[in-house]
CSV table of N, CA, C and O in Angstrom, one decimal:
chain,number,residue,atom,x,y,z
A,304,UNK,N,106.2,86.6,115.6
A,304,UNK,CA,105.2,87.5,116.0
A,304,UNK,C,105.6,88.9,115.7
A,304,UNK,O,106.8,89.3,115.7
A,305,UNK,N,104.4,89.8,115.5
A,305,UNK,CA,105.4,91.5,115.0
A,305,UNK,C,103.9,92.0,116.0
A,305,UNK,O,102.7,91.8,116.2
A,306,UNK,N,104.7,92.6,116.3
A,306,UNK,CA,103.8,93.9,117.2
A,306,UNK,C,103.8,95.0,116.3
A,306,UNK,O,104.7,95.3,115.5
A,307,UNK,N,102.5,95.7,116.6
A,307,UNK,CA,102.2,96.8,115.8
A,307,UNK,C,101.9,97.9,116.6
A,307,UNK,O,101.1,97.8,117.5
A,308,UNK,N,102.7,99.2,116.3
A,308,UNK,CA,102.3,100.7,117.1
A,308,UNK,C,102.0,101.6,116.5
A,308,UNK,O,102.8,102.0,115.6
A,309,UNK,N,100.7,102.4,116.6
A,309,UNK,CA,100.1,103.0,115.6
A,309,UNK,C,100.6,104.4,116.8
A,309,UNK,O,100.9,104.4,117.9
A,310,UNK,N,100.3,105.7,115.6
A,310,UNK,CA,100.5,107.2,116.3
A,310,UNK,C,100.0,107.8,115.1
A,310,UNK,O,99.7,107.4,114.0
A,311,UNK,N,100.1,108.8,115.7
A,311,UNK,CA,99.6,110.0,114.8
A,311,UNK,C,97.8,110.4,115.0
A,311,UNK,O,97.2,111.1,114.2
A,312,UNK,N,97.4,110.0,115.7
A,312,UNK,CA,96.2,110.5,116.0
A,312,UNK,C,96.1,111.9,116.8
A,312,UNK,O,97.1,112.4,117.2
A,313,UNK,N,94.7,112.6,117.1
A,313,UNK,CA,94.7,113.6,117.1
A,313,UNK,C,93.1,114.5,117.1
A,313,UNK,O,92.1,113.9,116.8
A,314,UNK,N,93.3,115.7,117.5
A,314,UNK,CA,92.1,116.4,117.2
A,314,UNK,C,92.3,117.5,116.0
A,314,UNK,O,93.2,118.3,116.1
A,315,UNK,N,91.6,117.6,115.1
A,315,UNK,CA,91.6,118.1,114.1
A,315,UNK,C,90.1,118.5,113.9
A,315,UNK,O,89.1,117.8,114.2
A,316,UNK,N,90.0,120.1,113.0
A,316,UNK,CA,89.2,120.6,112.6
A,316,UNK,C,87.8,119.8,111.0
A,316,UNK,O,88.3,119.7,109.9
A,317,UNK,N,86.8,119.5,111.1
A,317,UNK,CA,86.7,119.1,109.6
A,317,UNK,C,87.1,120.2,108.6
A,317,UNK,O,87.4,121.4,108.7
A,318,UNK,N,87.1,119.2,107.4
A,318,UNK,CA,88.1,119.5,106.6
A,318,UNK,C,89.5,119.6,106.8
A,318,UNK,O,90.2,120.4,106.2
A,319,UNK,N,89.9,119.0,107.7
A,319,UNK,CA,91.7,119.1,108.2
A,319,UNK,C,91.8,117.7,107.6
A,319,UNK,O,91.0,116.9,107.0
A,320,UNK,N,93.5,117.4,108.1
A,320,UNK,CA,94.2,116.4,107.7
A,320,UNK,C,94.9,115.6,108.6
A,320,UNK,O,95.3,116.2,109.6
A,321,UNK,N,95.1,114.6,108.5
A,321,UNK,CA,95.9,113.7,109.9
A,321,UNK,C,96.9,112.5,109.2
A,321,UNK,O,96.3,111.8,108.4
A,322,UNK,N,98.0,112.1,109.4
A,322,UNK,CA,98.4,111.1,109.1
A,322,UNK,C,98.3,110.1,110.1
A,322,UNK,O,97.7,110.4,111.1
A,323,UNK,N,98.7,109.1,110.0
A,323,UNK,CA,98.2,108.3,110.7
A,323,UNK,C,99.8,107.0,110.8
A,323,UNK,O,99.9,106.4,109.7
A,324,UNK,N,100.7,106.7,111.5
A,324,UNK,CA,101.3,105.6,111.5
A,324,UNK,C,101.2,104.2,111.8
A,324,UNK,O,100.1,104.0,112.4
A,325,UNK,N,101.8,103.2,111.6
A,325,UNK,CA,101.9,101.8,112.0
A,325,UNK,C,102.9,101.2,111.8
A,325,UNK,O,103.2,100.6,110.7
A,326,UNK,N,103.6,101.4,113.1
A,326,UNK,CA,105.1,100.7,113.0
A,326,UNK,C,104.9,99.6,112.9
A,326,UNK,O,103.7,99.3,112.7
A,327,UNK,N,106.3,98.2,112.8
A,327,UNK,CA,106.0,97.5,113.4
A,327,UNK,C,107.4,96.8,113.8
A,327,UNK,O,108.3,96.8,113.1
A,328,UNK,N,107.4,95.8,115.5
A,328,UNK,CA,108.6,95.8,115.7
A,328,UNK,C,108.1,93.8,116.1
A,328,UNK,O,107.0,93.2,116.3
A,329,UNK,N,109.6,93.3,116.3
A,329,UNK,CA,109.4,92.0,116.6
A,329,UNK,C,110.1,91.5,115.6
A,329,UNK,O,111.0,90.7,115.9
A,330,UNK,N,109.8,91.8,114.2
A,330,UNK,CA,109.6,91.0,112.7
A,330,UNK,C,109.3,92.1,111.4
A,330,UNK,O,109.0,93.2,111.9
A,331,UNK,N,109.2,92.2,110.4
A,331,UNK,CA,108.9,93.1,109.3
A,331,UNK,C,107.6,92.5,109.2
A,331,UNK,O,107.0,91.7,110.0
A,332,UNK,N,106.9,93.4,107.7
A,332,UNK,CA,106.0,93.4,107.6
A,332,UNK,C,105.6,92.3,106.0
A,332,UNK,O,104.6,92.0,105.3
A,333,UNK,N,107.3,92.0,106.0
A,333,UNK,CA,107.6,91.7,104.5
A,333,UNK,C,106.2,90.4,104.6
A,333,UNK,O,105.7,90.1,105.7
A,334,UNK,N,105.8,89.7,103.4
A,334,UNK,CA,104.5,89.0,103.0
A,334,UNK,C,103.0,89.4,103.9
A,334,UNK,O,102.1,88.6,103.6
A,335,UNK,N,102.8,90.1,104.6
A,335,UNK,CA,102.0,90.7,105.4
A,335,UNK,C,101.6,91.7,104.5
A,335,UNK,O,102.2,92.5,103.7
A,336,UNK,N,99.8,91.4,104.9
A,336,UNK,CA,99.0,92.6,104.4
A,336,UNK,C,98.7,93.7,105.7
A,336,UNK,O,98.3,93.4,106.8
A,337,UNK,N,99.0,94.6,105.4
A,337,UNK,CA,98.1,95.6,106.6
A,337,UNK,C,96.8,96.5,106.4
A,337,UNK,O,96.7,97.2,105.4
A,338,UNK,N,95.9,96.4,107.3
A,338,UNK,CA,94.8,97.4,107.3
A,338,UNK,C,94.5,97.8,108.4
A,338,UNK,O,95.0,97.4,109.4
A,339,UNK,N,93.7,99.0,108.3
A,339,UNK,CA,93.2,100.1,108.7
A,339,UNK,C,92.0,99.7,109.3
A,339,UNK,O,91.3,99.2,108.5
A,340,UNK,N,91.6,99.8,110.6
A,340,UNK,CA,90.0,99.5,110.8
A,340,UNK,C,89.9,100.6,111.9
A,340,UNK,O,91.0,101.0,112.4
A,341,UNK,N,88.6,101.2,112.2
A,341,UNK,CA,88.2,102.0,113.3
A,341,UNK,C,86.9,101.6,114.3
A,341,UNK,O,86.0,100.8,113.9
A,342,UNK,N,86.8,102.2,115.4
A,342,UNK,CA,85.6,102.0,115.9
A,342,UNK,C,85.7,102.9,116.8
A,342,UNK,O,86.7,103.2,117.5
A,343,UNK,N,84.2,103.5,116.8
A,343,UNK,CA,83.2,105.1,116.9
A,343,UNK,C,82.7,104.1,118.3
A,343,UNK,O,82.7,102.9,118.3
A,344,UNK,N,82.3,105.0,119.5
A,344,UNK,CA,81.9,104.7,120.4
A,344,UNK,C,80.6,104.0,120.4
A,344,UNK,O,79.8,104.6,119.7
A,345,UNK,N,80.1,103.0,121.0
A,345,UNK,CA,78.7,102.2,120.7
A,345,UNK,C,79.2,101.8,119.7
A,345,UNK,O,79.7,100.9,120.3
A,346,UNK,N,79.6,101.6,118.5
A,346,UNK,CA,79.5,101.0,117.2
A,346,UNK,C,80.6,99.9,116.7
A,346,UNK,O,81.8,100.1,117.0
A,347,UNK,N,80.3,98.9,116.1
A,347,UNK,CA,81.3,97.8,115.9
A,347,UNK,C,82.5,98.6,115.2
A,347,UNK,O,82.5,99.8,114.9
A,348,UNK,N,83.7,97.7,115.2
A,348,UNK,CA,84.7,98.0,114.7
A,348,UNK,C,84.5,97.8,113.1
A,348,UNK,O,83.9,96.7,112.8
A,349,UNK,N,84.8,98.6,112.1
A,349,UNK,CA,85.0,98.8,110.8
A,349,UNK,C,86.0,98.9,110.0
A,349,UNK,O,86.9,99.7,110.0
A,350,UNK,N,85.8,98.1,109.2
A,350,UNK,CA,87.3,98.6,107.8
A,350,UNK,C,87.3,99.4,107.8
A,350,UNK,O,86.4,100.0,108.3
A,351,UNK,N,88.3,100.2,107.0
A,351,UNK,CA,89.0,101.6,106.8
A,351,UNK,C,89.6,101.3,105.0
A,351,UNK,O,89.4,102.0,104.0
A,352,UNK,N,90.0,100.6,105.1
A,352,UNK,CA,91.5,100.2,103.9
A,352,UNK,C,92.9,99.4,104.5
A,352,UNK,O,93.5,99.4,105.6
A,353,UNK,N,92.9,98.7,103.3
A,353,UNK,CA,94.0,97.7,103.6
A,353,UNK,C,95.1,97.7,102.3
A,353,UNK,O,94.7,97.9,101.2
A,354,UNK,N,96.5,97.4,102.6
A,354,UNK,CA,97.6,97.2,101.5
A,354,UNK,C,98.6,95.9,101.6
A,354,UNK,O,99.3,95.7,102.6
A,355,UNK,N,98.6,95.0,100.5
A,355,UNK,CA,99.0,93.9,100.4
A,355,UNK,C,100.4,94.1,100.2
A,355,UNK,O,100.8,95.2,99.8
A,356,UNK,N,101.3,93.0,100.6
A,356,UNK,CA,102.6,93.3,100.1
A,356,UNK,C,103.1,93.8,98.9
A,356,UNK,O,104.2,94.5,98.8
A,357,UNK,N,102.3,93.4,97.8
A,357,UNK,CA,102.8,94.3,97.0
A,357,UNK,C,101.8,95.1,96.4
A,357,UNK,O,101.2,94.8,95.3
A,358,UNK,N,101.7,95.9,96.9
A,358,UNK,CA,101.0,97.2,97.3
A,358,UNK,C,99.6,97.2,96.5
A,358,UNK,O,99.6,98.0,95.7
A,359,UNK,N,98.7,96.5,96.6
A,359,UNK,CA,97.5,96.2,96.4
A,359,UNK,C,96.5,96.8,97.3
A,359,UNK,O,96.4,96.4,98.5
A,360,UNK,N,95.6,97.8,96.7
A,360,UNK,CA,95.2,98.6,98.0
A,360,UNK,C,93.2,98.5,97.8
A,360,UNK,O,92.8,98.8,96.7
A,361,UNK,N,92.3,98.1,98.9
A,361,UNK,CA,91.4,98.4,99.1
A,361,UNK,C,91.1,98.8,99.7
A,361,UNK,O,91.6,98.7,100.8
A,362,UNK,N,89.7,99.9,99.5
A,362,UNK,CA,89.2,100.9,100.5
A,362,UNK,C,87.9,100.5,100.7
A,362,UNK,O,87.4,99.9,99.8
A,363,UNK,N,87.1,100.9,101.9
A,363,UNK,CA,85.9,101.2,102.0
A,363,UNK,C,85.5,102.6,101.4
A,363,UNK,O,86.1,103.6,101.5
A,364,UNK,N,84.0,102.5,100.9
A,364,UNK,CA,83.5,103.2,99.7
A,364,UNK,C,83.5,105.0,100.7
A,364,UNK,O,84.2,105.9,100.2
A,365,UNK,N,83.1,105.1,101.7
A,365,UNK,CA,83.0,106.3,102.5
A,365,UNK,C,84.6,107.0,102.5
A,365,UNK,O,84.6,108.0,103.3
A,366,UNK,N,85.4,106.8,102.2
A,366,UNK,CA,86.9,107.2,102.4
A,366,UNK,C,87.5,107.3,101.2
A,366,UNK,O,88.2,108.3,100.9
A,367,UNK,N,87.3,106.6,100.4
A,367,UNK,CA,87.5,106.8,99.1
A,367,UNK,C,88.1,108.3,98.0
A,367,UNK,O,87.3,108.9,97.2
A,368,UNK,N,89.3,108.7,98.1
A,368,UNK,CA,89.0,109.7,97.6
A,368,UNK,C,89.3,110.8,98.5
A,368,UNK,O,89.4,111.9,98.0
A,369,UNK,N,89.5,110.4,100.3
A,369,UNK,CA,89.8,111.1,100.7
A,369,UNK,C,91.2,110.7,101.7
A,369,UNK,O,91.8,111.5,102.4
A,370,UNK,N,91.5,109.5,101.7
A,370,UNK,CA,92.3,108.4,102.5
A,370,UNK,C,93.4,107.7,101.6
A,370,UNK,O,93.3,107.2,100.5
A,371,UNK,N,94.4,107.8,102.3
A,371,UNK,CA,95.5,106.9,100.9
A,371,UNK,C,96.4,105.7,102.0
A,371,UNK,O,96.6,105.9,103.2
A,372,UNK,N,96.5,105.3,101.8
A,372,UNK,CA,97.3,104.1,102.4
A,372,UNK,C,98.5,103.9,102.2
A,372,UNK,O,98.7,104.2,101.0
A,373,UNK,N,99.4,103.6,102.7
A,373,UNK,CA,100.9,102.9,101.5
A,373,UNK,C,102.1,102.8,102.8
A,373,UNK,O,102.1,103.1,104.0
A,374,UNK,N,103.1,102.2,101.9
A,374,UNK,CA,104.1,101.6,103.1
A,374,UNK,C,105.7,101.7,102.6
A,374,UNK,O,105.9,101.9,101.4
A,375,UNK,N,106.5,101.6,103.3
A,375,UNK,CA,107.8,102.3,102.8
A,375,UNK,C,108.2,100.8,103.2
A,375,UNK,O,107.7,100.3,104.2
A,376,UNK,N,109.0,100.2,102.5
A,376,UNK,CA,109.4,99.1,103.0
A,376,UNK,C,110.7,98.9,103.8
A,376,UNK,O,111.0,97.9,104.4
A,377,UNK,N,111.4,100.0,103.8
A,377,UNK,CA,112.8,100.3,104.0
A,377,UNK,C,112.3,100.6,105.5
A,377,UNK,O,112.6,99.8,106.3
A,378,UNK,N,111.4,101.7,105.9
A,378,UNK,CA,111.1,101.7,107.1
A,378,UNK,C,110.2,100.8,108.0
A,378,UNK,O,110.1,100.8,109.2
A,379,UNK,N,109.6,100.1,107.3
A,379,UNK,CA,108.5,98.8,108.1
A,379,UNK,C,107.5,99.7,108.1
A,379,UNK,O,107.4,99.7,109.4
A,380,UNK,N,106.8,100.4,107.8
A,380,UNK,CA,106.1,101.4,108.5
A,380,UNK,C,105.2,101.8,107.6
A,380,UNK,O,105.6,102.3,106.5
A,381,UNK,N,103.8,101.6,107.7
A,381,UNK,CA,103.1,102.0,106.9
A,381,UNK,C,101.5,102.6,107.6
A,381,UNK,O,100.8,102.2,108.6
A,382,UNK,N,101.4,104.1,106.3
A,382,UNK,CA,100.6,105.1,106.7
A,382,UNK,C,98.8,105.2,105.9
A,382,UNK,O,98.1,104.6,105.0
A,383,UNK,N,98.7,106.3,106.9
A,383,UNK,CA,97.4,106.1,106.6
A,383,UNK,C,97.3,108.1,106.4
A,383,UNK,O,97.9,108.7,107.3
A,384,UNK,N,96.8,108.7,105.7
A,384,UNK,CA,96.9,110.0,105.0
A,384,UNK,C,95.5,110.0,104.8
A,384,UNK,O,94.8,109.4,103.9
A,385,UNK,N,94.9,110.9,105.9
A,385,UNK,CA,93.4,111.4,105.9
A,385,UNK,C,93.4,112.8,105.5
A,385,UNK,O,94.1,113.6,106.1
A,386,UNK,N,92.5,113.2,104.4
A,386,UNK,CA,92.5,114.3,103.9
A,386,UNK,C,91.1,114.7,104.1
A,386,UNK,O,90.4,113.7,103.7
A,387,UNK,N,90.2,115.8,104.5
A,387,UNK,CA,89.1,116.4,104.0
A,387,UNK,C,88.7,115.4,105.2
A,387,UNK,O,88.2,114.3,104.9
A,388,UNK,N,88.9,115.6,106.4
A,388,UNK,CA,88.3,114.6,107.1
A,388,UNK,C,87.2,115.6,107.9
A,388,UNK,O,87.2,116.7,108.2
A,389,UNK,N,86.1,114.2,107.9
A,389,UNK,CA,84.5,114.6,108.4
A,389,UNK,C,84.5,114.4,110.1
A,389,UNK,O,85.5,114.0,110.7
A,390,UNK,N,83.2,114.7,110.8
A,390,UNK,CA,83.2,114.4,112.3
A,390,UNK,C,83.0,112.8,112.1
A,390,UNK,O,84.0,112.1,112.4
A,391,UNK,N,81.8,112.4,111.5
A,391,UNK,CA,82.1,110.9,111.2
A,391,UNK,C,83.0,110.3,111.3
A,391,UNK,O,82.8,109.2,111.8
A,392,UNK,N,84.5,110.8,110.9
A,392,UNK,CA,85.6,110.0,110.8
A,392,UNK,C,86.2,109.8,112.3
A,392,UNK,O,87.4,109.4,112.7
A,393,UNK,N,85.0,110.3,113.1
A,393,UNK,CA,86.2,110.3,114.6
A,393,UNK,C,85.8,108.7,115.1
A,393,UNK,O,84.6,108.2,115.2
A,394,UNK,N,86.9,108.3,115.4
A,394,UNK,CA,87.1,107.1,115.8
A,394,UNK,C,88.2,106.7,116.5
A,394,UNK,O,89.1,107.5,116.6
A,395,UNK,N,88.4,105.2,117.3
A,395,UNK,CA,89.6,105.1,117.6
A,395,UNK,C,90.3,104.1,116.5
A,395,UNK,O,89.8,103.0,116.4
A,396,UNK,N,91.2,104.3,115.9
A,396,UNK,CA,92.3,103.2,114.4
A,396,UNK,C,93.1,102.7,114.6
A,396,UNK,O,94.3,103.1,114.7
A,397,UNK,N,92.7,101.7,114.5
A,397,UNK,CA,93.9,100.5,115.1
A,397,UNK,C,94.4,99.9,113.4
A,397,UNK,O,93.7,99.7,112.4
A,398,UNK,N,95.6,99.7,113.5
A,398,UNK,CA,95.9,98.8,111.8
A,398,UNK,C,96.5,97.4,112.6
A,398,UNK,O,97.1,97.4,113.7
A,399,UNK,N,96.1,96.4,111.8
A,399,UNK,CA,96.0,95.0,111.5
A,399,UNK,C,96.8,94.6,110.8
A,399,UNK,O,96.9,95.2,109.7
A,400,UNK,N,97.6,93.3,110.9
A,400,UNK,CA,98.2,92.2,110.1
A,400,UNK,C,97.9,91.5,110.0
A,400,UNK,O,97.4,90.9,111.0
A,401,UNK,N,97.8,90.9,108.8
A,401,UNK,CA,97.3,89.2,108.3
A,401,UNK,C,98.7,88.8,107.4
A,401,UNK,O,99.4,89.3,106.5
A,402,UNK,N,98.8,87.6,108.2
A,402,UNK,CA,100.6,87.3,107.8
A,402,UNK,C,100.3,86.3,107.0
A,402,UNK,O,101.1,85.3,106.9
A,403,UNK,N,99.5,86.3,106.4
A,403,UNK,CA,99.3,85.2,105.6
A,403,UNK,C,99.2,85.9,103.6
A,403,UNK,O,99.3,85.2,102.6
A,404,UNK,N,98.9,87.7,103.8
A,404,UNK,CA,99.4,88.3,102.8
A,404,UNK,C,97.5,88.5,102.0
A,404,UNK,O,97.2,89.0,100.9
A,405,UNK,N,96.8,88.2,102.8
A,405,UNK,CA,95.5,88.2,101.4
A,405,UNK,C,94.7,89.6,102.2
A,405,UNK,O,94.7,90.0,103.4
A,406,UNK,N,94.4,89.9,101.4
A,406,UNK,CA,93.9,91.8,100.9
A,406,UNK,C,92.4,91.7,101.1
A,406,UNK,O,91.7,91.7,100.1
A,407,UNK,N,91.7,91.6,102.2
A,407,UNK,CA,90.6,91.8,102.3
A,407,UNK,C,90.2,92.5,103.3
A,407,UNK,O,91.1,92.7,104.0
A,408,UNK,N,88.8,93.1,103.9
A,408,UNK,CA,88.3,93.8,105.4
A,408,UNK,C,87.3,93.3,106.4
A,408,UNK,O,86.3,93.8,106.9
A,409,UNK,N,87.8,91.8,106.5
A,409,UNK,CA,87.6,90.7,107.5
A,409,UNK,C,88.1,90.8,109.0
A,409,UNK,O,88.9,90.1,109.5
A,410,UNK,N,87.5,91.9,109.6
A,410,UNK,CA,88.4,91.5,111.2
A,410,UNK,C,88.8,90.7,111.7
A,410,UNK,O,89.8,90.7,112.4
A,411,UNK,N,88.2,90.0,111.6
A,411,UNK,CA,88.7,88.5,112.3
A,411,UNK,C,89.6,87.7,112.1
A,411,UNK,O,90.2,87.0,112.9
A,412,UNK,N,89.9,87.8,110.5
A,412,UNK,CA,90.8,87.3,109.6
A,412,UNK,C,92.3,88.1,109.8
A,412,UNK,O,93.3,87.7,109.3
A,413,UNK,N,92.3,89.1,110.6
A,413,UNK,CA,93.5,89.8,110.9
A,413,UNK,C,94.3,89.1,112.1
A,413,UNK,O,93.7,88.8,113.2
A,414,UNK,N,95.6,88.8,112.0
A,414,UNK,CA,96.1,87.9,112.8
A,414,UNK,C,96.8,89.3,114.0
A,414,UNK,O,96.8,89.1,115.2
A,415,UNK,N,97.1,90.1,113.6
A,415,UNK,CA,98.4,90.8,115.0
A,415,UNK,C,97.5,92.4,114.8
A,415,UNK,O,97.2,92.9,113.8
A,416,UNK,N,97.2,92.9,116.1
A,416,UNK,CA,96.9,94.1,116.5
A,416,UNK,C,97.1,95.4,116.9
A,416,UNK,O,96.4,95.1,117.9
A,417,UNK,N,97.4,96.6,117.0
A,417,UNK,CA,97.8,97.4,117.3
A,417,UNK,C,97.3,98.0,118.5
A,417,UNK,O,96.6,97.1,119.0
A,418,UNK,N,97.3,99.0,119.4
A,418,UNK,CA,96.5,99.8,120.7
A,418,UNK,C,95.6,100.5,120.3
A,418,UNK,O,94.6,100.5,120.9
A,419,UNK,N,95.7,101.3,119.1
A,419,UNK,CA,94.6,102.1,118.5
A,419,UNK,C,95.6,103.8,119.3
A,419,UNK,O,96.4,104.1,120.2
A,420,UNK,N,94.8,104.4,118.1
A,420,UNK,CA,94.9,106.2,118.3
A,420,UNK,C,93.6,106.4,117.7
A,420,UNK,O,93.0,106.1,116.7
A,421,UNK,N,93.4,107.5,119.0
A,421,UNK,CA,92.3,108.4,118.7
A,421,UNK,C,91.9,109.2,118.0
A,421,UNK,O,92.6,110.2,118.2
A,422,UNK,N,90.8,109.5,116.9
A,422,UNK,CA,91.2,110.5,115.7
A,422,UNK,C,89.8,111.5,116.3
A,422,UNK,O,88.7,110.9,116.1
A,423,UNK,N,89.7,112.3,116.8
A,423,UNK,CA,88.8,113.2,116.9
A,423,UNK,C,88.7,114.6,115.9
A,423,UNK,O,89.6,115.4,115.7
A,424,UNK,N,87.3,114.5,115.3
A,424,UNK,CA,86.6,115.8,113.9
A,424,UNK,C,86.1,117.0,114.7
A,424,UNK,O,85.5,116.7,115.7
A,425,UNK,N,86.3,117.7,114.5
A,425,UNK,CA,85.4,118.7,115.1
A,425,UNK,C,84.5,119.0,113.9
A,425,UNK,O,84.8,118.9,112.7
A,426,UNK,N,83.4,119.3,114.3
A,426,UNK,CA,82.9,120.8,113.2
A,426,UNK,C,82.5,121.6,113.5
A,426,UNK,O,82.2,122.5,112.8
């Protein structure tokens, strides 16, 4: 079992920037996919982007361009790098494991969870 602790959230101006962490302790993250999902108050939880063990990365189309994903394997620890962020993007972001390694943005299909951090946009 690996527990996951995300940080780096925050209030930020639009057009600012935020990184975003996801530790993880228990176990590594080695054959494990991780993703990124958020959820906006009233609204279901959403993909974000996700990165396969070996570094296989998909995004949802709205982030694209402004969000980078990636993971340090030495550290277990993989980030989430929001750039040009909108009020839209305020949400709470939890990142996901699927220990089974496959690269898709299936909530349910994610096996281990994180608490989530708050990302608040202003404009």
């Amino acid at each position: 079992q690996v527990q996951l602790v995300e940080s780096g959230g925050g209030l930020v101006q639009a057009g600012g920037s935020l990184r975003l962490s996801c530790a993880a302790s228990g176990r590594t993250f080695s054959g494990y996919t991780v993703g990124w999902f958020r959820q906006a108050p009233g609204k279901e939880r959403e993909f974000v982007t996700a990165i396969s063990w070996i570094g296989s990365t998909l995004y949802r189309d709205s982030v694209k361009g402004r969000f980078t994903i990636s993971r340090t394997y030495t550290k277990n620890t993989i980030y989430l790098q929001m750039n040009s962020l909108k009020p839209e993007d305020t949400a709470v972001y939890y990142c996901a494991a699927d220990r089974y390694g496959r690269l898709h943005s299936v909530p349910n299909e994610y096996d281990y969870w994180g608490q989530g951090t708050q990302v608040t946009v202003s404009s």
